[in-house]
Tab-separated table of C-alpha atoms in Angstrom:
chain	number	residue	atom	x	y	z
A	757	UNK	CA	26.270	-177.384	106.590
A	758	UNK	CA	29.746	-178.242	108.434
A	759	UNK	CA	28.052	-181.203	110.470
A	760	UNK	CA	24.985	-182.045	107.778
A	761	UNK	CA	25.547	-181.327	104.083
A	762	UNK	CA	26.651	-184.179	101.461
A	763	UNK	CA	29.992	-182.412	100.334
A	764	UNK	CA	31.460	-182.097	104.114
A	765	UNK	CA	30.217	-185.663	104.644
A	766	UNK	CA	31.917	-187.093	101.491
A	767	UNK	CA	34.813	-185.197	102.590
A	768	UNK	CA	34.715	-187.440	106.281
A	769	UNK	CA	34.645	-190.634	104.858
A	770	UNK	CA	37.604	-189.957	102.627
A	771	UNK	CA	39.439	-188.299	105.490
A	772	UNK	CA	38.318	-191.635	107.760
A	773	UNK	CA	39.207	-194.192	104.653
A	774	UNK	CA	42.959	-192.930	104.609
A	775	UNK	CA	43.361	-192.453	108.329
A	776	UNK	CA	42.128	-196.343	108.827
A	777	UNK	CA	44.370	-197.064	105.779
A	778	UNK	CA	46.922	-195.868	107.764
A	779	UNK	CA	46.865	-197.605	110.709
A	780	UNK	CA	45.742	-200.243	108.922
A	781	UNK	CA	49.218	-199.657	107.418
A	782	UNK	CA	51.204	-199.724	110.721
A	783	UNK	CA	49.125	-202.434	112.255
A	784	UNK	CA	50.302	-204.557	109.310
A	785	UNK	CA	53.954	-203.610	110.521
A	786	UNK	CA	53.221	-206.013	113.976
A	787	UNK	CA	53.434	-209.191	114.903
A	788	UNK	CA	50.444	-211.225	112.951
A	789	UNK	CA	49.128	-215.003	114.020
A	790	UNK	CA	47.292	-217.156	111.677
A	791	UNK	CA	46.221	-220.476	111.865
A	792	UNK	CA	45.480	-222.934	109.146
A	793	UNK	CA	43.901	-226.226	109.863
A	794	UNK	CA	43.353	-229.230	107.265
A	795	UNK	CA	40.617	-231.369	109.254
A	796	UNK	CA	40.951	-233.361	107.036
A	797	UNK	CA	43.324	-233.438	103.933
A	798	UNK	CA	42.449	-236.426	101.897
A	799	UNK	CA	43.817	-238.131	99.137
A	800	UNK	CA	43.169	-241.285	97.046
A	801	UNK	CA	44.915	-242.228	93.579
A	802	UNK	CA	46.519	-244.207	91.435
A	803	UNK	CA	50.337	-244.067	91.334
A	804	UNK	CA	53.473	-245.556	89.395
A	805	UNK	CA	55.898	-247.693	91.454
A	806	UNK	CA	58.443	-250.102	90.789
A	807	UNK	CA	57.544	-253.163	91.994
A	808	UNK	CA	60.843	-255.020	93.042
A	809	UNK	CA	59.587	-258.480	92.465
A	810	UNK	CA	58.443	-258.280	89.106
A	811	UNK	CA	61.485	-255.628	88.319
A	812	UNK	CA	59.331	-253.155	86.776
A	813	UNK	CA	56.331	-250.264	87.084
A	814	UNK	CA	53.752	-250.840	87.915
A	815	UNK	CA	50.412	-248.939	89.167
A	816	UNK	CA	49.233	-249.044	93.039
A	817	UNK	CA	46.773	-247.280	94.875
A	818	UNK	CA	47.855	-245.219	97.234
A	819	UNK	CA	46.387	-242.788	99.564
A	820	UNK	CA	46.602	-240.768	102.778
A	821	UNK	CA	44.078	-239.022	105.127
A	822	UNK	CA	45.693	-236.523	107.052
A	823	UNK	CA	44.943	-233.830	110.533
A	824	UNK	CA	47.133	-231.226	110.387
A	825	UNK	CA	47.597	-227.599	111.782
A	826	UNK	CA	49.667	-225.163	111.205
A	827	UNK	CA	50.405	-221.649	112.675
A	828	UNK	CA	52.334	-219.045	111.468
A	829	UNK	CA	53.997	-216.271	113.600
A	830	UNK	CA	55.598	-213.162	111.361
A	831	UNK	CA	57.071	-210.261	111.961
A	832	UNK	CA	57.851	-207.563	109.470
A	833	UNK	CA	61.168	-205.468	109.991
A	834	UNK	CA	60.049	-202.294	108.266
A	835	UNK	CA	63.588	-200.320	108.275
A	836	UNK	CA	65.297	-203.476	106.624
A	837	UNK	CA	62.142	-204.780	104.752
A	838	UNK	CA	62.368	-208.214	106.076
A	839	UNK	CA	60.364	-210.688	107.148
A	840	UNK	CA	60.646	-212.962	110.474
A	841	UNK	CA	58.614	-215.589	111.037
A	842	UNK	CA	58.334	-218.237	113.730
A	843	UNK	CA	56.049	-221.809	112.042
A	844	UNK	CA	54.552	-224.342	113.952
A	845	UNK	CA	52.827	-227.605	112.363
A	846	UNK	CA	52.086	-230.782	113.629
A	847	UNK	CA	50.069	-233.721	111.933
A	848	UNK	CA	48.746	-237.217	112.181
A	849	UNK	CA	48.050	-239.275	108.836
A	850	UNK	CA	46.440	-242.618	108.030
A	851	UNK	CA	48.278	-244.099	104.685
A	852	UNK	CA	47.344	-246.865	102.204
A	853	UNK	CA	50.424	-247.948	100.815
A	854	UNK	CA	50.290	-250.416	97.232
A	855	UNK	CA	50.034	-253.462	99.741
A	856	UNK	CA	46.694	-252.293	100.990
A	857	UNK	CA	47.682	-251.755	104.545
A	858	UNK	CA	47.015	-248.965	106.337
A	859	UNK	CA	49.819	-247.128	108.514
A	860	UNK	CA	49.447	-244.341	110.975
A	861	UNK	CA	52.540	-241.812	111.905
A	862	UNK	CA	52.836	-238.042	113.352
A	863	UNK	CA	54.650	-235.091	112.663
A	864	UNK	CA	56.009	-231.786	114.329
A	865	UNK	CA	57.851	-229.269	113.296
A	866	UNK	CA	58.899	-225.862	114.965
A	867	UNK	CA	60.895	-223.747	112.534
A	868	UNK	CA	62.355	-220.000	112.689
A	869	UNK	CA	62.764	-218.117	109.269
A	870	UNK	CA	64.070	-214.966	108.200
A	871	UNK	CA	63.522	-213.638	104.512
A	872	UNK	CA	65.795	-210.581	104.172
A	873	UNK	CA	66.222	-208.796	100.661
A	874	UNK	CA	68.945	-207.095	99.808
A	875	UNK	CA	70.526	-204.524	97.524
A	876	UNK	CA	66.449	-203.301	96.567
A	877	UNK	CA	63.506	-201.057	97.116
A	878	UNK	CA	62.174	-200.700	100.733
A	879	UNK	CA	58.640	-201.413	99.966
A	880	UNK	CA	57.540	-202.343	103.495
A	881	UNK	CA	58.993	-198.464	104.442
A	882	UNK	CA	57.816	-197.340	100.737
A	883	UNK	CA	54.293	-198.256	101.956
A	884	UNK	CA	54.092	-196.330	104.993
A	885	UNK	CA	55.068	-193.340	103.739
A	886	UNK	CA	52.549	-193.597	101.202
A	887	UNK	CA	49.944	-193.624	103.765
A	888	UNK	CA	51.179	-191.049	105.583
A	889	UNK	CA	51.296	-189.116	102.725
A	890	UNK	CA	47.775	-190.040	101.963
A	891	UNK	CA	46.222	-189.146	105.191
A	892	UNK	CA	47.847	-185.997	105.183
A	893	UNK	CA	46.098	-185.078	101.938
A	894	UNK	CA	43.081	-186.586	102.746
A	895	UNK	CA	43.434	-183.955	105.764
A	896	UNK	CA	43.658	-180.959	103.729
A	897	UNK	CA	40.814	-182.167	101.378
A	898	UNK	CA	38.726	-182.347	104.412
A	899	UNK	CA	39.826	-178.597	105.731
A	900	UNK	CA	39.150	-177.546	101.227
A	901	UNK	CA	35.991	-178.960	101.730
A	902	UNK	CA	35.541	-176.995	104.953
A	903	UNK	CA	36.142	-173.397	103.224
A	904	UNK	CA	34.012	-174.439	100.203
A	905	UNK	CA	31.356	-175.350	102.236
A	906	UNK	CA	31.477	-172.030	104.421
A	907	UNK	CA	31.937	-170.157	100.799
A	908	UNK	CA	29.165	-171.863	98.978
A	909	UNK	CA	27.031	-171.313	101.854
A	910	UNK	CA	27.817	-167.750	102.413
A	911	UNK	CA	27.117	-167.029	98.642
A	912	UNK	CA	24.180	-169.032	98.787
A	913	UNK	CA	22.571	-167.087	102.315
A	914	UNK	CA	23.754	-163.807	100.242
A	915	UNK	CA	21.845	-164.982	96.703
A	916	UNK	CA	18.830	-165.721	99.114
A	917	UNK	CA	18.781	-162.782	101.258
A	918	UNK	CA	19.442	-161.009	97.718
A	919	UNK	CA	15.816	-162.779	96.484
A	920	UNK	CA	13.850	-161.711	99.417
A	921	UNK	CA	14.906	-158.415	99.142
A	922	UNK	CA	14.019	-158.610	95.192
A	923	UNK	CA	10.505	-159.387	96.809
A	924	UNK	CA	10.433	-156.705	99.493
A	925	UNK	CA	11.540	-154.041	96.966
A	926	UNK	CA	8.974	-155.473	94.332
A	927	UNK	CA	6.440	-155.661	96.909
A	928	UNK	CA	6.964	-151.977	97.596
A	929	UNK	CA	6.721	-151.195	93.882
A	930	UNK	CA	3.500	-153.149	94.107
A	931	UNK	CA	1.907	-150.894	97.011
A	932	UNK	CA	3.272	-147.685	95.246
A	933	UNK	CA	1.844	-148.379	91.891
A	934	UNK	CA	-1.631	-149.814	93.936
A	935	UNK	CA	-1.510	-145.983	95.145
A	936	UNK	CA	-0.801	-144.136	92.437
A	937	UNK	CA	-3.346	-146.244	90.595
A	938	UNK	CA	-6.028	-145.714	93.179
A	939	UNK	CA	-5.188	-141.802	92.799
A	940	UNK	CA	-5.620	-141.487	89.197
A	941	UNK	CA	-9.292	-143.590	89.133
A	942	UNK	CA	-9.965	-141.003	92.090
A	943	UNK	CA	-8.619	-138.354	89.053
A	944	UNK	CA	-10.341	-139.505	86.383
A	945	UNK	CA	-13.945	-139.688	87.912
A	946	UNK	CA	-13.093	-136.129	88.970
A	947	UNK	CA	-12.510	-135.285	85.124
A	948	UNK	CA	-9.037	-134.138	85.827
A	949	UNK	CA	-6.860	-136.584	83.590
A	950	UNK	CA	-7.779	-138.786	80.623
A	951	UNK	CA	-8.485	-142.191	81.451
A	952	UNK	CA	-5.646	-143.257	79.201
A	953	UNK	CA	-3.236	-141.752	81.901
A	954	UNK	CA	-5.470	-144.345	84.365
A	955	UNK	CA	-5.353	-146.905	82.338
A	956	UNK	CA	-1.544	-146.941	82.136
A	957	UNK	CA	-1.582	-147.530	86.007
A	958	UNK	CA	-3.203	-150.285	86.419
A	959	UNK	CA	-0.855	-152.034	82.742
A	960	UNK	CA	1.521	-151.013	85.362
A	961	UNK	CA	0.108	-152.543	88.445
A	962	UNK	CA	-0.731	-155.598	86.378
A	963	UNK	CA	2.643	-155.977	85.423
A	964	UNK	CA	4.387	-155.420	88.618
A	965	UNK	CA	2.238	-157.645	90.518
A	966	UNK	CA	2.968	-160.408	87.741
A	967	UNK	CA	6.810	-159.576	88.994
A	968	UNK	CA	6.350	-160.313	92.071
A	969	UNK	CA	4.786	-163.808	91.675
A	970	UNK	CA	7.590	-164.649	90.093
A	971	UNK	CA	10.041	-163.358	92.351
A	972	UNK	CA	7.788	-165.256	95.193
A	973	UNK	CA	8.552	-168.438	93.093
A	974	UNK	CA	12.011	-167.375	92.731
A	975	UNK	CA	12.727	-167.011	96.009
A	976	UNK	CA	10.802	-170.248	97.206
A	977	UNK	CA	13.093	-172.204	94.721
A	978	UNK	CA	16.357	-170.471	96.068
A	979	UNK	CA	15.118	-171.415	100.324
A	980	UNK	CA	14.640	-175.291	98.650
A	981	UNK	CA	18.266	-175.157	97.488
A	982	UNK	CA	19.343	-173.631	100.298
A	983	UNK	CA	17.927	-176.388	102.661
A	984	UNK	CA	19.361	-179.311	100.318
A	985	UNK	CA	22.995	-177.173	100.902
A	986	UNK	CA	22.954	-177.332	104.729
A	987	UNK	CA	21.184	-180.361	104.917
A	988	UNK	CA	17.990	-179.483	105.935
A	989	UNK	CA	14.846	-181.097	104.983
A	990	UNK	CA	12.996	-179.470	102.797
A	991	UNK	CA	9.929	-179.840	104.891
A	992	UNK	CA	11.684	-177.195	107.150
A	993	UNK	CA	9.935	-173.886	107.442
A	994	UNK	CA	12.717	-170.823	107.560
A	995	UNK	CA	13.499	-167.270	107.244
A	996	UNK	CA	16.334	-165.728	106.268
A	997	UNK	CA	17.346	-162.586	108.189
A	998	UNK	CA	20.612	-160.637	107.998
A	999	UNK	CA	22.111	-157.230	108.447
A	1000	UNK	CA	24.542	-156.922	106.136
A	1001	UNK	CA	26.647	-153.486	105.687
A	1002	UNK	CA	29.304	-151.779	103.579
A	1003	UNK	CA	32.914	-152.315	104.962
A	1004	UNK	CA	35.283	-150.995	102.934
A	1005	UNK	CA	38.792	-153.307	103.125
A	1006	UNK	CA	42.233	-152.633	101.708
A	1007	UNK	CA	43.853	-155.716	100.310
A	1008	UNK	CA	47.543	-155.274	99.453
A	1009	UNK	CA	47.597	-157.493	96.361
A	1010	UNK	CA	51.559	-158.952	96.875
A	1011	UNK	CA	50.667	-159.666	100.377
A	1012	UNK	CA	47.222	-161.908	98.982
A	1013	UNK	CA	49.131	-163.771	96.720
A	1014	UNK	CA	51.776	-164.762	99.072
A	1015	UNK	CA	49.108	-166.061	101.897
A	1016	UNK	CA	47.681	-167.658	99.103
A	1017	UNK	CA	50.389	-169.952	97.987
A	1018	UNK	CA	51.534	-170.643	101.658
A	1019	UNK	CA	48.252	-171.692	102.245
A	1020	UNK	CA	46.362	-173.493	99.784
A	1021	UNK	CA	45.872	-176.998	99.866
A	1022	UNK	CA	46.198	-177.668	96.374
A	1023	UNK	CA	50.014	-176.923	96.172
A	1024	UNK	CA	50.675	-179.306	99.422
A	1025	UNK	CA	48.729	-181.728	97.571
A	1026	UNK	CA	50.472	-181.369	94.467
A	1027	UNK	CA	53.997	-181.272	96.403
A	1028	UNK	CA	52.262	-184.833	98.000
A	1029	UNK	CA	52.305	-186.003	94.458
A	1030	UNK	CA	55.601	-185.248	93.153
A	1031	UNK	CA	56.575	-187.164	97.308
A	1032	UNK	CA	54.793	-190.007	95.591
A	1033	UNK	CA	56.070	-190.169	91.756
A	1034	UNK	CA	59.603	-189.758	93.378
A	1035	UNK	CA	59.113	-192.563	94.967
A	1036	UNK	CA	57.472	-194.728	92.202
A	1037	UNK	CA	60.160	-193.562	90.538
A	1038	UNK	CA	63.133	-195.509	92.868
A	1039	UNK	CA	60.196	-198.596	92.986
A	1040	UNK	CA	60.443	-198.964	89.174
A	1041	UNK	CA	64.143	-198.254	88.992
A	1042	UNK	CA	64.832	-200.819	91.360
A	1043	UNK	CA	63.390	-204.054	89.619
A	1044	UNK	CA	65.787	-203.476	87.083
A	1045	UNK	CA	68.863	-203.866	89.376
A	1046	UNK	CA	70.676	-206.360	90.790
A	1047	UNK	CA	68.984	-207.479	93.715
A	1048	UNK	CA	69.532	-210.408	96.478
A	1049	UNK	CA	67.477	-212.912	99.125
A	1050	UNK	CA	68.597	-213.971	102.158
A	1051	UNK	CA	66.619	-217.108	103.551
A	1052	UNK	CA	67.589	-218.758	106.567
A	1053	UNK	CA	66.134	-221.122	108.576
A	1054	UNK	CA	66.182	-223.007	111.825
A	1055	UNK	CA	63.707	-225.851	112.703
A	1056	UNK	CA	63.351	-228.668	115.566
A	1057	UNK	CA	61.096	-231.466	113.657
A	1058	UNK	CA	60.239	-235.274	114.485
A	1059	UNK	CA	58.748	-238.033	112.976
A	1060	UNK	CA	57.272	-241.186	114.799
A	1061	UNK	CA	54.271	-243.947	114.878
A	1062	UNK	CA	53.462	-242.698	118.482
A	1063	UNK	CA	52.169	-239.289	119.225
A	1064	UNK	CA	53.776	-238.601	122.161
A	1065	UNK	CA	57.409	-239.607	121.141
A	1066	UNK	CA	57.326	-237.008	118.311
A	1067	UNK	CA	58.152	-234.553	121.177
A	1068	UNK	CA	61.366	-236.135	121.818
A	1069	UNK	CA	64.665	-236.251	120.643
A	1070	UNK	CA	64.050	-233.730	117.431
A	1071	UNK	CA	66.010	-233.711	114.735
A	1072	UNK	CA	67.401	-230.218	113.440
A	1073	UNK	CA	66.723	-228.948	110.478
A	1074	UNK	CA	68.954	-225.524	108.920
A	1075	UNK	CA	69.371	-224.284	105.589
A	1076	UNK	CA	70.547	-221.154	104.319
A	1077	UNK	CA	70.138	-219.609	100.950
A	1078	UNK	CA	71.631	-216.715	99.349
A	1079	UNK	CA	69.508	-215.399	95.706
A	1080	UNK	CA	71.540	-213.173	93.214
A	1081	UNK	CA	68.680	-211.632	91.243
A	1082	UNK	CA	70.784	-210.151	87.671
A	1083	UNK	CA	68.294	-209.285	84.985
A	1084	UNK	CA	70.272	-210.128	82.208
A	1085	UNK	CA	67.927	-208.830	79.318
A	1086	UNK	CA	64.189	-207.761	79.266
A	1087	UNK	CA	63.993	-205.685	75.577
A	1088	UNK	CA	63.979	-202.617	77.407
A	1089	UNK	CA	60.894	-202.793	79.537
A	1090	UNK	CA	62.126	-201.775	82.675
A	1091	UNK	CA	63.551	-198.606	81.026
A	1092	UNK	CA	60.472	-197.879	79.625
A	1093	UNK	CA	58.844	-198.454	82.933
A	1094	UNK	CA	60.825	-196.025	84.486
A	1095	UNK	CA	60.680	-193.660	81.823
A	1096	UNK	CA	56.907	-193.723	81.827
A	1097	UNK	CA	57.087	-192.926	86.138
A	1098	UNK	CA	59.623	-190.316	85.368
A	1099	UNK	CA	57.128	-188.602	82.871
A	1100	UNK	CA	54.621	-188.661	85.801
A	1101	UNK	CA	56.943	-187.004	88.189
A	1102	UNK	CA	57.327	-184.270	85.582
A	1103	UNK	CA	53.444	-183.813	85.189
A	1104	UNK	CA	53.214	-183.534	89.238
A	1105	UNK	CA	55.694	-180.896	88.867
A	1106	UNK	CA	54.090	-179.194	85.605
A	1107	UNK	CA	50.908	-179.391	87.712
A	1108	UNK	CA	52.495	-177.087	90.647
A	1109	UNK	CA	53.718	-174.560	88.503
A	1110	UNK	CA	50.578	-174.228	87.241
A	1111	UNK	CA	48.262	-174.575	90.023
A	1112	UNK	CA	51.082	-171.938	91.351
A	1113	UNK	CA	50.060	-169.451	87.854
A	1114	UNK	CA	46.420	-170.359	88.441
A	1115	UNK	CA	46.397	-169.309	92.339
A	1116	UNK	CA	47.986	-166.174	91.622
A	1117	UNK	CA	45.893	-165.173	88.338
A	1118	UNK	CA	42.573	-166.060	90.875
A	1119	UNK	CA	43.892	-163.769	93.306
A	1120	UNK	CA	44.322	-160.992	91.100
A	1121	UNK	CA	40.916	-161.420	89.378
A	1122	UNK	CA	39.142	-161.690	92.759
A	1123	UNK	CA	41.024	-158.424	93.982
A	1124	UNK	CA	39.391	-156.703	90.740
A	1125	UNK	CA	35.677	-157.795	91.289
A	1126	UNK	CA	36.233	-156.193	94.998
A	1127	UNK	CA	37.729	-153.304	93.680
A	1128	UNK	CA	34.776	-152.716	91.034
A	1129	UNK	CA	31.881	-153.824	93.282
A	1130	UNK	CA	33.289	-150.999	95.632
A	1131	UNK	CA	33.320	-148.385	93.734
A	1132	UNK	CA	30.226	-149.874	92.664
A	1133	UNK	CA	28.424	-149.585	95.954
A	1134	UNK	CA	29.709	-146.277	97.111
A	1135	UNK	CA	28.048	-144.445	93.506
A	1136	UNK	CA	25.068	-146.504	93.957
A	1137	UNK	CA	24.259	-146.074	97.597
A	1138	UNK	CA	23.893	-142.437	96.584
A	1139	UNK	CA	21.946	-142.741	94.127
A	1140	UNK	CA	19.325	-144.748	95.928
A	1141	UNK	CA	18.695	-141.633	98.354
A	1142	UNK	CA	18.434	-139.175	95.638
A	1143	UNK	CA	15.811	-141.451	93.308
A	1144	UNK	CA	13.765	-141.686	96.899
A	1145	UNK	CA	13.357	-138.403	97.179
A	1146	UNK	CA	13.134	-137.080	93.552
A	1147	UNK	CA	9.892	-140.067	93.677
A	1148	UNK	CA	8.687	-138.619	96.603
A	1149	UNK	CA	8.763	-135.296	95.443
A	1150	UNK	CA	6.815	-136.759	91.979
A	1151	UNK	CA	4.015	-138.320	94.176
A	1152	UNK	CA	3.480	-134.931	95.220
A	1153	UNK	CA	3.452	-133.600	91.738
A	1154	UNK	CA	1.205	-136.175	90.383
A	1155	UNK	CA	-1.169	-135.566	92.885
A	1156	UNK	CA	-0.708	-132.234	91.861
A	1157	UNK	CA	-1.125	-132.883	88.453
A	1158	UNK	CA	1.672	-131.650	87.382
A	1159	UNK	CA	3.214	-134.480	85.826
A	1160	UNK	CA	1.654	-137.434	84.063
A	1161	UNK	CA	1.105	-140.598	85.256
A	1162	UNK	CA	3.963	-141.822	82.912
A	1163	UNK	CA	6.506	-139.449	84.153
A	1164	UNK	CA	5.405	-140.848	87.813
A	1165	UNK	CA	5.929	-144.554	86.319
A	1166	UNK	CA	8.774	-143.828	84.519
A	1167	UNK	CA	10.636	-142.734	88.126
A	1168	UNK	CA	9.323	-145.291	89.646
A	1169	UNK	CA	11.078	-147.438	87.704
A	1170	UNK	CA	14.079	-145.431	88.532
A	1171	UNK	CA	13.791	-145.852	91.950
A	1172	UNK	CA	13.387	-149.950	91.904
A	1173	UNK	CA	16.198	-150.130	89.364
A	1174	UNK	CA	18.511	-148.038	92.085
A	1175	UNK	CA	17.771	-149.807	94.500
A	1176	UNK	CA	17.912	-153.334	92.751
A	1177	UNK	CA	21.523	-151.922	91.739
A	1178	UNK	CA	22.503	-150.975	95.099
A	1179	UNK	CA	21.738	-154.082	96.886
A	1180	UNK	CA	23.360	-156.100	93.570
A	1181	UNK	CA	26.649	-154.384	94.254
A	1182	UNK	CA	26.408	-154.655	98.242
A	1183	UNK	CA	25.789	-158.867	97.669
A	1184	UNK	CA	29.081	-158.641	94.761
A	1185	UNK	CA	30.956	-156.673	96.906
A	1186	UNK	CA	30.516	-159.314	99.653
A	1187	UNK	CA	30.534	-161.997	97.993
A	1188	UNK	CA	34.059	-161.270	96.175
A	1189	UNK	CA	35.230	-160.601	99.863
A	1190	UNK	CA	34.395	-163.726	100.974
A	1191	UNK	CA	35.998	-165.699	97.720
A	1192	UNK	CA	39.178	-163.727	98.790
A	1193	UNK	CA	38.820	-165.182	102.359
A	1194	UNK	CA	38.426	-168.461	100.796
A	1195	UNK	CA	41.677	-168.277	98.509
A	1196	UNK	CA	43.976	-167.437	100.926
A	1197	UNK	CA	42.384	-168.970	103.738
A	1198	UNK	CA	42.538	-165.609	105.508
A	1199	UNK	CA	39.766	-163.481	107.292
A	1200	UNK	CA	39.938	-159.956	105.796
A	1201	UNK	CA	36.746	-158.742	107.200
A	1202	UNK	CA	37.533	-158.737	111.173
């Protein structure tokens, strides 16, 4: 079930979606090259001029066909959430200017840029740690899904074992009645009961073996399950075969709870989220501050009518820009912006108080069910070896004919419903065990 079932396969490709989200994440913090090529960019139209000779506008087409590439080098700088970036471009153009001829010039241009904000939120940083932070609950999902699975298929081996024992113990009941049956026909031709008391036999042996086809079917449905759980197909032919015993623990209840809330997942997760509203929080607060950009750049450029010559003698190109950002007035909407993340910090932190209640109240409740099935299984056990022998001790007094054949059903009855009871308390008993082992993560059974 660990390596084939649907729920610890779901619980993979989540874990594997948030780690490649991640470095996905810090990959995106590197250097990254792209090219863009126009081959071609073409243009054709009609444009407005003024036409110096006639001293007024007039219309001229114009147009341009134009080879050009461009590449873009950029680097993100994650602690001040800027942006470097190093541009090449270089073109060659044809252009039809209003007097119909056509001209040819290039272009180059190499250009360094920096784009720094300032006085705002760190969103480059910001969306790291939100991976992170994502991965590492994507992790304990995975290791959740990991103790479900082992629970869900430990209670589901215990319900099955539980079924074919159902079918041994109603099998036996089948064979007892089929003998006590066969004894009283044996009686009856011998004229020492009334055929009524033979007649109630085989009701009985009717009746049990109509049980046990449908504990046969019962069972058969249960093994189907049980294959669809680990991930077997359901063409697979398997018995189930355990030796399961009574092993009394002691569980101080303080101690549970405590290993509990160190250790669940669900409170990490939770304390993930309230991680992640604080920080939506600062996001939202910070579009309504003042804020700044810094843009500066550098560039060597040239323009000429021969290709090679637009490698010489460059030009320089700076500029330098400094953006004040004030938002002046926005009818509130940033304040109810933040409001609104601030009310979903508080439900992350309403959510770990109560997953915090709910943990402990689960703990308690589990600690009862293994208190009551033990108690449970040390009456019952006893009472299993005393309705053996006080049936035994009945066979002999049928045969005897000392009792009736209704007393003998009657106490076989007994004896199935003991042992049915018994095995019952033995699968709770376990089974409330192993729900403590999975809510607190903890082994109690070594």
């Amino acid at each position: 079930a660990l390596k084939e079932s649907y729920a610890i396969q779901s619980a993979y490709y989540s874990l594997e979606s948030s780690q490649k989200n991640l470095e996905a994440s810090k990959l995106g913090l590197m250097t990254s090259v792209n090219l863009e090529l126009d081959v071609p960019r073409y243009s054709r139209s009609l444009q407005s001029q003024f036409n110096i000779n006639t001293g007024k506008e007039e219309f001229f087409e114009v147009g341009n066909t134009t080879l050009e590439s461009r590449i873009f080098f950029n680097q993100p700088i994650v602690y001040t959430n800027g942006t470097f970036s190093l541009v090449g471009s270089l073109f060659g153009r044809d252009q039809l200017n209003m007097t119909g001829n056509v001209t040819r010039d290039y272009y180059s241009n190499l250009s360094f840029r920096l784009r720094q904000p300032l006085f705002t939120f760190n969103n480059q940083q910001a969306n790291l740690q939100r991976a992170e932070i994502n991965l590492q609950k994507s992790q304990r999902n995975y290791t959740r899904a990991e103790r479900e699975i082992i629970y869900f298929v430990t209670s589901s081996f215990y319900n099955l074992f539980q079924a074919k024992k159902n079918v041994e113990i109603t099998r036996e009941r089948v064979n007892q009645t089929q003998s006590s049956y066969e004894t009283a026909i044996n009686k009856f031709k011998a004229g020492l009961i009334a055929e009524v008391e033979a007649l109630q036999l085989e009701v009985d042996l009717a009746s049990s073996k109509n049980e046990l086809l449908n504990i046969e079917a019962k069972f058969d449905e249960l093994k189907d399950e049980f294959k669809i759980l680990i991930g077997l197909p359901l063409t697979e032919l398997f018995d189930i075969v355990a030796q399961i015993e009574f092993t009394p623990i002691e569980v101080n209840e303080d101690e549970a709870i405590k290993l509990a809330l160190e250790n669940r997942t669900e409170l990490k997760n939770y304390e993930s989220d309230i991680t992640l509203s604080s920080i939506s929080v600062n996001e939202t607060d910070s579009r309504g501050n003042i804020s700044a950009l810094l843009s500066a750049n550098y560039g060597l450029n040239k323009n000429d009518g021969v290709f090679k010559d637009i490698f010489r003698q460059l030009a320089e190109d700076r500029s330098v820009t400094f953006t004040l950002s004030l938002p002046v007035w926005d009818w509130g909407r940033n304040k109810r912006e933040v409001e609104s993340a601030q009310a979903n910090l508080k439900i992350a932190m309403l959510n770990k108080q109560n997953q915090s209640e709910q943990i402990e109240k689960e703990i308690r409740s589990v600690l009862n069910k293994i208190r009551a099935s033990k108690a449970r299984v040390e009456v019952l056990s006893k009472s299993v070896a005393l309705a053996q022998k006080s049936y035994d001790i009945s066979v002999s007094r049928f045969d005897a004919g000392t009792i009736t054949s209704f007393d003998l059903s009657q106490l076989q009855l007994r004896l199935t419903d003991a042992k049915t009871n018994s095995l019952n308390a033995l699968i709770d008993y376990l089974l409330a065990v192993a729900d403590l082992s999975r809510k607190t993560y903890s082994n109690f059974l070594k």
